[in-house]
XYZ file of C-alpha atoms in Angstrom:
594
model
C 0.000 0.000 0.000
C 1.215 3.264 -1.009
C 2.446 6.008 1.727
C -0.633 8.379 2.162
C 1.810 11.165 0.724
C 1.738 9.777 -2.417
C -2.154 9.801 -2.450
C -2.969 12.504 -5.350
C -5.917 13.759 -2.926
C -6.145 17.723 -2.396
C -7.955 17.276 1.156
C -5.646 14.542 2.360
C -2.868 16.524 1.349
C -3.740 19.901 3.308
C -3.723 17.803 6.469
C -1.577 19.576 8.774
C 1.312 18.131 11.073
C -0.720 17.030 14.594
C -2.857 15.190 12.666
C -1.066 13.283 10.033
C 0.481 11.068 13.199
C -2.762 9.200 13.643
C -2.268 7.935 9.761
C -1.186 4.323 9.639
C -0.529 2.218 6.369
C -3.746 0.151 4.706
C -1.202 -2.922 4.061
C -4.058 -4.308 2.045
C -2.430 -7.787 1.508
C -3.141 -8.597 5.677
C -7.097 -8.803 5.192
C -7.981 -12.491 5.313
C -10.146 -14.177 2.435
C -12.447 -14.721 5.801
C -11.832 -11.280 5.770
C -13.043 -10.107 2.407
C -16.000 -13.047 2.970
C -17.268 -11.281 6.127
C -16.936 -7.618 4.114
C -19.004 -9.270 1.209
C -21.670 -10.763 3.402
C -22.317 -7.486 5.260
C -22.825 -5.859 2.244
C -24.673 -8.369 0.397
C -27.223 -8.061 3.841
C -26.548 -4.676 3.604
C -27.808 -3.664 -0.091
C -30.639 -6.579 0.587
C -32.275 -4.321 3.641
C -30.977 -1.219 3.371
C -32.735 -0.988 -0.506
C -35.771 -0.801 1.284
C -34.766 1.899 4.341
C -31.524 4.007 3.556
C -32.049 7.236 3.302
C -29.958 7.459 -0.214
C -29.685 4.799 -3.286
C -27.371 2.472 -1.578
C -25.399 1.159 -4.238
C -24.507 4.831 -6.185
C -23.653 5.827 -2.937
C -20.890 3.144 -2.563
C -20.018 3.185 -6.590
C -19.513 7.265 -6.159
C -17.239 6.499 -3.017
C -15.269 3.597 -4.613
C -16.799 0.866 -3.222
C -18.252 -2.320 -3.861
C -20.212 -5.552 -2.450
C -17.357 -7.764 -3.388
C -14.279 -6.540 -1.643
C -12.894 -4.636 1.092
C -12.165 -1.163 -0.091
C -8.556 0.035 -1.337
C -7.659 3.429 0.356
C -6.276 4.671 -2.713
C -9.041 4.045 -4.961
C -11.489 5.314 -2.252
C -9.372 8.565 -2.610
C -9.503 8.632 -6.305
C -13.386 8.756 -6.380
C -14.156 11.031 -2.828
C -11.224 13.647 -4.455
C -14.163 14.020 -7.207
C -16.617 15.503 -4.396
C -14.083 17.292 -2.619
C -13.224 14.670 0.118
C -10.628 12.373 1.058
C -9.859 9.669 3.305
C -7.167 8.468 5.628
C -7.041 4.811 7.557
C -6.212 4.912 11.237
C -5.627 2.180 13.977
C -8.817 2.002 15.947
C -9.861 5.116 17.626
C -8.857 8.459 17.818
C -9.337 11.035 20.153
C -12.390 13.084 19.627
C -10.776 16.211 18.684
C -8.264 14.787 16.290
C -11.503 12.824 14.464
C -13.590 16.304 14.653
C -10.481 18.043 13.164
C -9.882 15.466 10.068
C -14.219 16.102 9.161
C -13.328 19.970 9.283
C -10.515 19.090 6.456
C -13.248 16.744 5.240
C -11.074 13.637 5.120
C -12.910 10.670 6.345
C -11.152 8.574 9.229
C -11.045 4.798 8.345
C -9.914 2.223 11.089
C -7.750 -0.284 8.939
C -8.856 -3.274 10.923
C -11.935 -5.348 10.170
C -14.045 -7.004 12.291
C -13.957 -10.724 13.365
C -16.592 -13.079 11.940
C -17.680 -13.627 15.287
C -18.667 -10.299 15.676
C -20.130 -10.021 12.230
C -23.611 -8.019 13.222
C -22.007 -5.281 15.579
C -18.521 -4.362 16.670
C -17.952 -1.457 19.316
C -14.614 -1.089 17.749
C -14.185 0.774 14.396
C -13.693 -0.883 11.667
C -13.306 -0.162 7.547
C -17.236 -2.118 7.528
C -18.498 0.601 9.288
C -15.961 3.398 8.319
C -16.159 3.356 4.578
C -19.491 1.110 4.342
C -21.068 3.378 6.664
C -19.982 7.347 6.398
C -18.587 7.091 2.627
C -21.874 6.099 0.378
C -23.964 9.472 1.852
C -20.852 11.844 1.663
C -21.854 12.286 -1.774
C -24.789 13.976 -0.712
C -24.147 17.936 -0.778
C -26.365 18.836 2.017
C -25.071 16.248 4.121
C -21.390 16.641 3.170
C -21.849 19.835 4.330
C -23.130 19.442 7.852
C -20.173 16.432 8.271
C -17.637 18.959 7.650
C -19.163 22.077 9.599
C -19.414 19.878 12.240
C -16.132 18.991 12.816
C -15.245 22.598 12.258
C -17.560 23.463 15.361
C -15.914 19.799 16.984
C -12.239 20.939 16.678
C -12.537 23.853 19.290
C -14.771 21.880 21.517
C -13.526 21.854 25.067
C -13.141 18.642 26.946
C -12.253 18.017 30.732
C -9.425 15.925 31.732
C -11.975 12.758 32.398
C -12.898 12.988 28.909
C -10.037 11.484 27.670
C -9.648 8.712 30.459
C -13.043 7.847 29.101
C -11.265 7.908 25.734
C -8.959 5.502 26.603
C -11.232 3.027 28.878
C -13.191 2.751 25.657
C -10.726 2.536 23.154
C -9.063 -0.277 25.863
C -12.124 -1.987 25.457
C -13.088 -1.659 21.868
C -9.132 -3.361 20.969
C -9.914 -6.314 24.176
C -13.138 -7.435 22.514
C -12.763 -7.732 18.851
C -9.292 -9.361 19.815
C -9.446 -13.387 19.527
C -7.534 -14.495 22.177
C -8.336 -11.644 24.917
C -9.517 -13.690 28.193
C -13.216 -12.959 29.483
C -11.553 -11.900 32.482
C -9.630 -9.103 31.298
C -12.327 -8.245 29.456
C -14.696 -7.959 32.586
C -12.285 -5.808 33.772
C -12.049 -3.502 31.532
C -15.841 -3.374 31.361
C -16.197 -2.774 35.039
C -13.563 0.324 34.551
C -15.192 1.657 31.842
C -18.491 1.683 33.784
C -16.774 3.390 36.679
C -15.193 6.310 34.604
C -18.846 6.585 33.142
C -20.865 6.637 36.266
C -18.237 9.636 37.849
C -17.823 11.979 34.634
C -19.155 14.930 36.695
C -20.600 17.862 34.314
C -20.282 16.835 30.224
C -17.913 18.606 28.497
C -18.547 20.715 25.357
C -16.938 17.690 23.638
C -19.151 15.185 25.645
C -22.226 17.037 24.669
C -21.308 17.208 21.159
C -20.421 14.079 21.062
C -23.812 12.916 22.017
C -25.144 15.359 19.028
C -22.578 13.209 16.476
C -24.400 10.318 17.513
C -27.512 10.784 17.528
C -26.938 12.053 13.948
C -24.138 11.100 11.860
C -23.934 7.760 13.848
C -27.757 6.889 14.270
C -29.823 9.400 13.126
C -32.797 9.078 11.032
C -34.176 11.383 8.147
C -37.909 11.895 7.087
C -40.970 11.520 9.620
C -41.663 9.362 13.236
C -44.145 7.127 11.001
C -41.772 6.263 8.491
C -38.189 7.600 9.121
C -35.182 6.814 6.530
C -31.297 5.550 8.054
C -28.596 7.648 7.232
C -26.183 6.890 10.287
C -23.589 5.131 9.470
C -23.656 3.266 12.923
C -27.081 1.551 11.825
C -25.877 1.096 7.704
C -22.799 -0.617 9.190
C -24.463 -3.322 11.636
C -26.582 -5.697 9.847
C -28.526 -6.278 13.567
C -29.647 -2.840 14.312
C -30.206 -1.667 11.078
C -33.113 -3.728 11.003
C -33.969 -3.833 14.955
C -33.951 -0.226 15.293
C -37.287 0.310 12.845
C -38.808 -2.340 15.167
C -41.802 -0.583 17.322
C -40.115 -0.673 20.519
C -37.348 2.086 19.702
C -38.810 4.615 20.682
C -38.175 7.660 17.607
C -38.166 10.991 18.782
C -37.600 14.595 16.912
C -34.064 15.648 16.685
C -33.695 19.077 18.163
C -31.804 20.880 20.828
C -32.941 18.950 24.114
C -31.324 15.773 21.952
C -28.246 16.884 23.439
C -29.373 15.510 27.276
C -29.622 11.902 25.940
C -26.219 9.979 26.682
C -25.566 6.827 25.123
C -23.543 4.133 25.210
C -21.562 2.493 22.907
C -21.863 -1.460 24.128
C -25.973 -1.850 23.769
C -28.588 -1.276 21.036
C -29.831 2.121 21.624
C -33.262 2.506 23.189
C -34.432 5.541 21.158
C -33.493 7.085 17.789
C -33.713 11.173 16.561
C -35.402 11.562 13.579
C -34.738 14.685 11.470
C -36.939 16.002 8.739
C -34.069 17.643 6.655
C -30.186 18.145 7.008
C -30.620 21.604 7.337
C -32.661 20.918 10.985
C -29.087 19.350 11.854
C -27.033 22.460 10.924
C -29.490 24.606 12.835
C -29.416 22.390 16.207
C -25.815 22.607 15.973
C -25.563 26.366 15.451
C -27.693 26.968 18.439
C -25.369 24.703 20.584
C -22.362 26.091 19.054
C -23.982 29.663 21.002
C -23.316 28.145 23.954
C -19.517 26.977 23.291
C -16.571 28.932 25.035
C -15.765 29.631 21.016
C -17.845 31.790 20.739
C -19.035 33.264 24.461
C -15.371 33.885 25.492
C -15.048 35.054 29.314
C -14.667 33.407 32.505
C -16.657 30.689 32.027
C -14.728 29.792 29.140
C -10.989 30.084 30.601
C -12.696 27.925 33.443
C -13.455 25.004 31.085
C -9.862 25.594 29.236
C -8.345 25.180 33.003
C -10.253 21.906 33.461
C -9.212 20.791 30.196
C -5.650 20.548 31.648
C -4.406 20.389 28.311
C -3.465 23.291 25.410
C -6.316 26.002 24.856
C -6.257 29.148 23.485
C -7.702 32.635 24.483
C -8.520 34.995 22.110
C -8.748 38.612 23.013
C -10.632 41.397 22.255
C -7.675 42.771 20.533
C -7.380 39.453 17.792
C -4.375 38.883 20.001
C -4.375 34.520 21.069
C -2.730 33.557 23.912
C -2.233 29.447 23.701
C -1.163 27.263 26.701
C -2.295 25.424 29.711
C -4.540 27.161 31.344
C -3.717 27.101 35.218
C -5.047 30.922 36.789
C -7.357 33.927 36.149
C -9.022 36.582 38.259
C -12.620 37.473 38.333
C -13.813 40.882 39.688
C -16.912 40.887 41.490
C -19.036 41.125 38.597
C -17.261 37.866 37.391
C -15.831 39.394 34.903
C -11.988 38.197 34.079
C -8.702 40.325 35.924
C -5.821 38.651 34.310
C -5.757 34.944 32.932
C -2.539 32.980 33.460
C -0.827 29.685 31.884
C 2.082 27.526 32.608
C 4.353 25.768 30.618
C 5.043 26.075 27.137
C 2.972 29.057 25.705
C 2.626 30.808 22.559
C 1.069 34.244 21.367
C -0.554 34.346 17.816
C -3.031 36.847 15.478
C -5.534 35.318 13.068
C -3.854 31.663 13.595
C -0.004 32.715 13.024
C 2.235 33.182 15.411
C 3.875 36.394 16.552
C 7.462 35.713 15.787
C 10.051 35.734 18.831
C 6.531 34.524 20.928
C 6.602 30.661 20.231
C 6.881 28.345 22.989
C 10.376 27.945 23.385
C 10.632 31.756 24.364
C 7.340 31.587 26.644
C 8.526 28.055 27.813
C 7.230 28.638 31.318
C 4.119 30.051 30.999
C 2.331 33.508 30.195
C 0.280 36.025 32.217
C -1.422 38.927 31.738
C -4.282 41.399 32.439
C -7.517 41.627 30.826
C -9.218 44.900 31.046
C -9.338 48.785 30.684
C -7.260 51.322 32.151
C -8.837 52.857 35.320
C -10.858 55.845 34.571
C -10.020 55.596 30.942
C -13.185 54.999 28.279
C -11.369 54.218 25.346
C -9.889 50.979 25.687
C -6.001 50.355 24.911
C -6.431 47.878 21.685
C -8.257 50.866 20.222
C -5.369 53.492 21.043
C -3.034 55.043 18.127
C -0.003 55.501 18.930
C -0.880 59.428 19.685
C -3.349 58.465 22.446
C -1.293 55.307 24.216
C 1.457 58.385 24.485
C -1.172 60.626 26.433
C -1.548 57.616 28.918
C 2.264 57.544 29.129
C 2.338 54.645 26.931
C 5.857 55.557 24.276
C 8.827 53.605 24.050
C 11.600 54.204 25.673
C 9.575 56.008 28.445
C 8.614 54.348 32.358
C 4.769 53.622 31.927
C 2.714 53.227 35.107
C -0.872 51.567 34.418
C -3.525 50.548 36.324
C -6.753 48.469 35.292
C -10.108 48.580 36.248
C -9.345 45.638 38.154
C -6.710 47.081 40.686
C -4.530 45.272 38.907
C -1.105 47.912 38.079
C 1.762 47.730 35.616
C 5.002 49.355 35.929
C 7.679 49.251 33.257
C 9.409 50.778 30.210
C 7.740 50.179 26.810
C 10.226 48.916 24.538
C 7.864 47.671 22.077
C 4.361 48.090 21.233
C 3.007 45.023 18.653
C -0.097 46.444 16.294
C -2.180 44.557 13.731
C -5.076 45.621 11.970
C -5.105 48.824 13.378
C -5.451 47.452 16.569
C -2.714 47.466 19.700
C -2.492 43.971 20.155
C 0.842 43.254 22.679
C 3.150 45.859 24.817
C 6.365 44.871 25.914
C 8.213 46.171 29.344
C 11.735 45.641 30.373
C 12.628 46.340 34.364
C 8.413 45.517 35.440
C 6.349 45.247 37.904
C 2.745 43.550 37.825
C 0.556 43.238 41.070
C -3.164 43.483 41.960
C -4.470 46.089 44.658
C -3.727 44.138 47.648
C -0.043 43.825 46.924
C 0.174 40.162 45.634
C 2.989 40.300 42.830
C 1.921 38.702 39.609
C 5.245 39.345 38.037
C 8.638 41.668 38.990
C 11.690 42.892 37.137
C 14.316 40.122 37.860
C 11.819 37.762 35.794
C 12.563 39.344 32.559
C 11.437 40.891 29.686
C 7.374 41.089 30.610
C 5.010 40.973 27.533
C 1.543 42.390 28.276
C -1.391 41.398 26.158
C -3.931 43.842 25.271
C -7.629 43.673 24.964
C -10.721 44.961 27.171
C -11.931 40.670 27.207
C -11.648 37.635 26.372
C -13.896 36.901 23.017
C -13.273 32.936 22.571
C -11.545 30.131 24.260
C -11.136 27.004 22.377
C -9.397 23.534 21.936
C -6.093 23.426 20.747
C -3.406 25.652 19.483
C -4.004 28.865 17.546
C -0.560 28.239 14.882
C -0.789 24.206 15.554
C 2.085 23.741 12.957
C 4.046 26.796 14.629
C 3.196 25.209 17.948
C 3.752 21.838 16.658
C 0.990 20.686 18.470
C 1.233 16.495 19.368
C -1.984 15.030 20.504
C -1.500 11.972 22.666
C -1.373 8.742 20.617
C -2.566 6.018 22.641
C 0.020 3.391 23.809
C -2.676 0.561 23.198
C -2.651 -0.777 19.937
C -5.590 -2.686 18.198
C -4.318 -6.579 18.273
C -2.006 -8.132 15.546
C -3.279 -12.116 14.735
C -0.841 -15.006 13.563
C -2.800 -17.701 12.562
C -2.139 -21.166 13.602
C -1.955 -23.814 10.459
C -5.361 -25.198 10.907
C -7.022 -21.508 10.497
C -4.562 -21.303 7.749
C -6.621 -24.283 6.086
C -9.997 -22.606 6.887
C -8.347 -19.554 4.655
C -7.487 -21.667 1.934
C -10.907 -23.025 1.833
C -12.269 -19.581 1.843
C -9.965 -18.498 -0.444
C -10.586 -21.581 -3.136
C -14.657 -20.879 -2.890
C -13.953 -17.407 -3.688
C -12.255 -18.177 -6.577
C -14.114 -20.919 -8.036
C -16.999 -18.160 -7.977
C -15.235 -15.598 -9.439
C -13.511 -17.656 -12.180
C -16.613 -19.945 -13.127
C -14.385 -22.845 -13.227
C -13.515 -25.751 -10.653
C -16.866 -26.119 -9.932
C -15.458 -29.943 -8.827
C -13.770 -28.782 -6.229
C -16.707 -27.635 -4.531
C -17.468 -31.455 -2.978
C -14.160 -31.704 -1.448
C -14.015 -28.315 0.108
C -17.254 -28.682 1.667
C -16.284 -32.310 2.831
C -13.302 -30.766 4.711
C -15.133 -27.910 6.115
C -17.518 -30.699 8.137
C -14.406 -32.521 9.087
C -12.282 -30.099 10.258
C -14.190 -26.576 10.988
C -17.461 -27.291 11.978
C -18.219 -24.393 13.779
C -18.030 -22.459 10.210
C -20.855 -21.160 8.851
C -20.382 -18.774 6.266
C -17.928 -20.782 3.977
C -20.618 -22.909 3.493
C -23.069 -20.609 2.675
C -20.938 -19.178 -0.152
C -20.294 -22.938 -1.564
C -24.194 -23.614 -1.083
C -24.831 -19.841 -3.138
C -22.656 -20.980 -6.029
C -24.266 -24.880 -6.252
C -27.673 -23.183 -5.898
C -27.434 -20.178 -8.801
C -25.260 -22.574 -11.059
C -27.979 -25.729 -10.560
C -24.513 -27.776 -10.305
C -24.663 -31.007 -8.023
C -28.339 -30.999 -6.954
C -27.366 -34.044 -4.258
C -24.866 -31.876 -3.001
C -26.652 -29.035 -2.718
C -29.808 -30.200 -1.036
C -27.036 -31.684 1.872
C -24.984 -28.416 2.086
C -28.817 -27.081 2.679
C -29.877 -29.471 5.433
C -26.324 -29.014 7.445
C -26.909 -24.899 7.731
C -30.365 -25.655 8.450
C -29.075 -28.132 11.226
C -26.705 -25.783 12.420
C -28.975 -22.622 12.626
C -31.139 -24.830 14.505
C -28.386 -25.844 17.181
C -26.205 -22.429 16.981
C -28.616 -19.659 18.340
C -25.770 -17.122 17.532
C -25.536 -17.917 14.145
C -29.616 -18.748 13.708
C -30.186 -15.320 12.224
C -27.114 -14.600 10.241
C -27.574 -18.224 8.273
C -31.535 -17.666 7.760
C -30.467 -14.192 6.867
C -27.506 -15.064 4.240
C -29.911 -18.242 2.756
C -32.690 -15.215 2.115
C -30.233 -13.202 -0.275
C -29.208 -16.842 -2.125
C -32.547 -16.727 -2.792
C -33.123 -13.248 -3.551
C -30.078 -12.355 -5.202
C -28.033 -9.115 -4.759
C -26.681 -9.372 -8.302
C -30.516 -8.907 -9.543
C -31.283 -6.471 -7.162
C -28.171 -4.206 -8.003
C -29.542 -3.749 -11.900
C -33.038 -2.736 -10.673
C -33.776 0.566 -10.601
C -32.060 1.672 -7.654
């Protein structure tokens, strides 16, 4: 598999630094002919259902995205076709933290987990996988309207803020997700990590901005519905992508409710079939729910409240000013006046200072490597405020270089110090820099003095926007955590080996239309030595059935699934289910009008 580099794909190629570390290779050659059987059967259930409830003509959909019923997707070929709609896509190893998959819809690149899940697990994995990936999210993205809301979403995503639990939650259920689509993981372990996901769940305090769009993601791109409560249409790609709930979820006892605003107080969780569904009656319903809770983001309401979530984030945020100055850092400090509005905000460890998402040069992190501080505010007694000073009016304030400046805020808060720079952009006075200063509020505490240092002072009357994340993240070089857990790697033992050869023969006899006598012996060894196989024999009773070739053979390959979805109660509905499609064939529903 090619390097994504080499990928001739506009979108994939504007991907910036921080996020291009998540990318791992395809290696298309590791998928299993079980493999590309359990990607065919899904989608063979798939097109046979979903013809009947998707929101969109299933099979364009995947054509338009590079897809098809007979084989797992190739990344490149997948970026061939979505670069024609003005999209891309990337694979990935399991998942990614929420802001890094929020940021890659904002470049609209579609995230794609590599991995595919186990045949046992053939109706529903909690893990992501390239079934529900690409099977799920790529046929719609086609659709303008819906294309649109993907990618404004993760815009709006990106500068979500998210406490510190959210990402131990992030890692309980990625720790989970890897333990249960692994083969060999013990039920113990797995119990384990159940029981510690449950316990990060049940003592998440107050959701985050991320946690409550989250919920919004999944209750729409994941599961949501389309059209009306009586007779709603599936466009998530969480229901198009499990062949159990895709048709469970229409069933009476899921409750369907409107999509709107109060959607966002419904959690979910990602282990059970969901107990109700949102149904929206047009994508632009979804933009306008998320532009109303996007009003009540610290993006765009600034303030206190917003440096409060970017200090319980514990991780980089940045502050916008009034000024267009952005201060990026940990947030660790700030001061409130009695009318709660912000005194100074303050941030330790390596900071940076930025205007309209560059940074300022000399004011990266390496320079600012323990922190920034700095007042928020208007002078005392002073209407205009300072970002909206010439240089002519700072000077009346005693505000020139070269010259000992003595400030004080609304706040209390004083300055003392000699301008040696001013920094303006736009018109606007943005950053003032003192040598020899002193900084301390009214009751003497000292919030910086002279032997520190140079002492830049930002400059704006408030703070406009806190968000997620660094202002410049190449300048910044901003490194989201990758997780040290790593989806599982399989070596199969040489009896497994045989199962894949048997897979691998029926696939090709099939495709080929030749060695139909083969079939006999392959099915003979299949009862011999892997009876607890179901689908290989489904595939070898689909070709005797639709070529009328060894009726003696086929009635007994018949009576054996019958036996065994009569004995196997966890593979009952997935053999009734792939016998229904032999019968009613894809390959006739596919050149029906669609």
């Amino acid at each position: 598999m090619s390097d994504f580099n080499d990928f001739n794909n506009p979108q994939v190629a504007k991907l910036p630094r921080h996020l291009r570390q998540f990318i791992v290779e395809q290696h298309y050659e590791k998928y299993t002919p079980v493999d590309q059987a359990v990607w065919r059967y899904v989608m063979r259930q798939n097109y046979s259902y979903l013809k009947h409830v998707a929101y969109y003509p299933y099979i364009k959909g995947l054509q338009r995205a590079g897809l098809s019923i007979e084989y797992i997707p190739d990344l490149q070929t997948m970026n061939d076709n979505l670069g024609k709609i003005g999209w891309g896509a990337v694979t990935v190893d399991g998942f990614i933290p929420p802001a890094a998959f929020m940021e890659y819809q904002a470049y609209r690149v579609l995230v794609i987990a590599a991995d595919i899940r186990q045949i046992n697990h053939i109706e529903y994995t909690p893990a992501p996988d390239i079934i529900h990936e690409s099977a799920g999210h790529a046929p719609i993205i086609a659709d303008t309207d819906y294309n649109n809301y993907l990618s404004y979403f993760g815009s709006i995503g990106a500068k979500a803020m998210f406490s510190s639990k959210d990402f131990e939650l992030y890692e309980a259920i990625r720790h989970l997700s890897i333990l249960k689509e692994a083969v060999d993981a013990p039920e113990q372990e797995i119990a384990k990590a159940e029981k510690h996901l449950q316990q990060i769940s049940e003592n998440m305090g107050e959701p985050s901005e991320m946690a409550l769009l989250g919920r919004l993601h999944w209750w729409t791109v994941e599961y949501g519905l389309i059209g009306t409560l009586e007779d709603p249409k599936i466009y998530g790609a969480g229901l198009l992508s499990s062949i159990g709930e895709s048709s469970s979820c229409m069933k009476a006892d899921v409750e369907k409710l409107w999509y709107n605003l109060d959607t966002v107080n419904y959690a979910y969780d990602i282990t059970k079939p969901q107990p109700q569904l949102f149904v929206t009656e047009t994508f632009q319903n979804l933009i306008d729910v998320l532009e109303a809770f996007a009003d009540t983001m610290a993006f765009r309401r600034g303030g206190s409240e917003g440096i409060i979530k970017a200090i319980e984030c514990k991780n980089p945020a940045t502050a916008v000013y009034s000024s267009g100055l952005q201060v990026t850092g940990t947030f660790t400090d700030m001061g409130i006046d009695q009318q709660d509005q912000l005194t100074f905000i303050k941030t330790t460890g390596p900071s940076a200072l930025a205007v309209e998402g560059k940074q300022l040069e000399g004011h990266g992190k390496l320079y600012h490597k323990d922190g920034f501080s700095s007042p928020v505010g208007k002078l005392k007694g002073v209407a205009s405020a300072i970002e909206d000073m010439d240089f002519s009016a700072l000077a009346t304030y005693g505000i020139k270089l070269q010259h000992i400046a003595e400030l004080e805020f609304e706040s209390g808060i004083s300055v003392k110090g000699m301008a040696t720079k001013i920094h303006q952009h736009n018109g606007k006075t943005i950053l003032i820099t003192f040598e020899d200063c002193t900084v301390k509020e009214s009751n003497g505490n000292l919030l910086f003095q002279p032997e520190w240092g140079t002492y830049d002072m930002a400059v704006g009357e408030k703070i406009v926007s806190v968000y997620n994340g660094a202002a410049d993240k190449d300048a910044y070089e901003e490194i989201t955590h990758v997780s040290d857990k790593q989806t599982h790697k399989i070596t199969y033992d040489e009896k497994t080996q045989k199962l894949h050869d048997i897979y691998r023969n029926v696939r090709l006899i099939r495709e080929n239309q030749t060695g139909y006598e083969m079939l006999p012996v392959l099915f003979s060894a299949l009862k011999a030595d892997h009876r607890y196989d179901w689908l290989s024999a489904l595939e070898i009773l689909e070709i005797l059935h639709h070529k009328q070739l060894y009726p003696e053979l086929e009635k007994e390959v018949h009576i054996y699934l019958e036996l065994k979805a009569g004995v196997e109660p966890d593979h009952k509905k997935l053999i009734n289910d792939g016998l229904h499609v032999i019968e009613n064939p894809v390959s006739q529903l596919i050149t029906e009008q669609d």
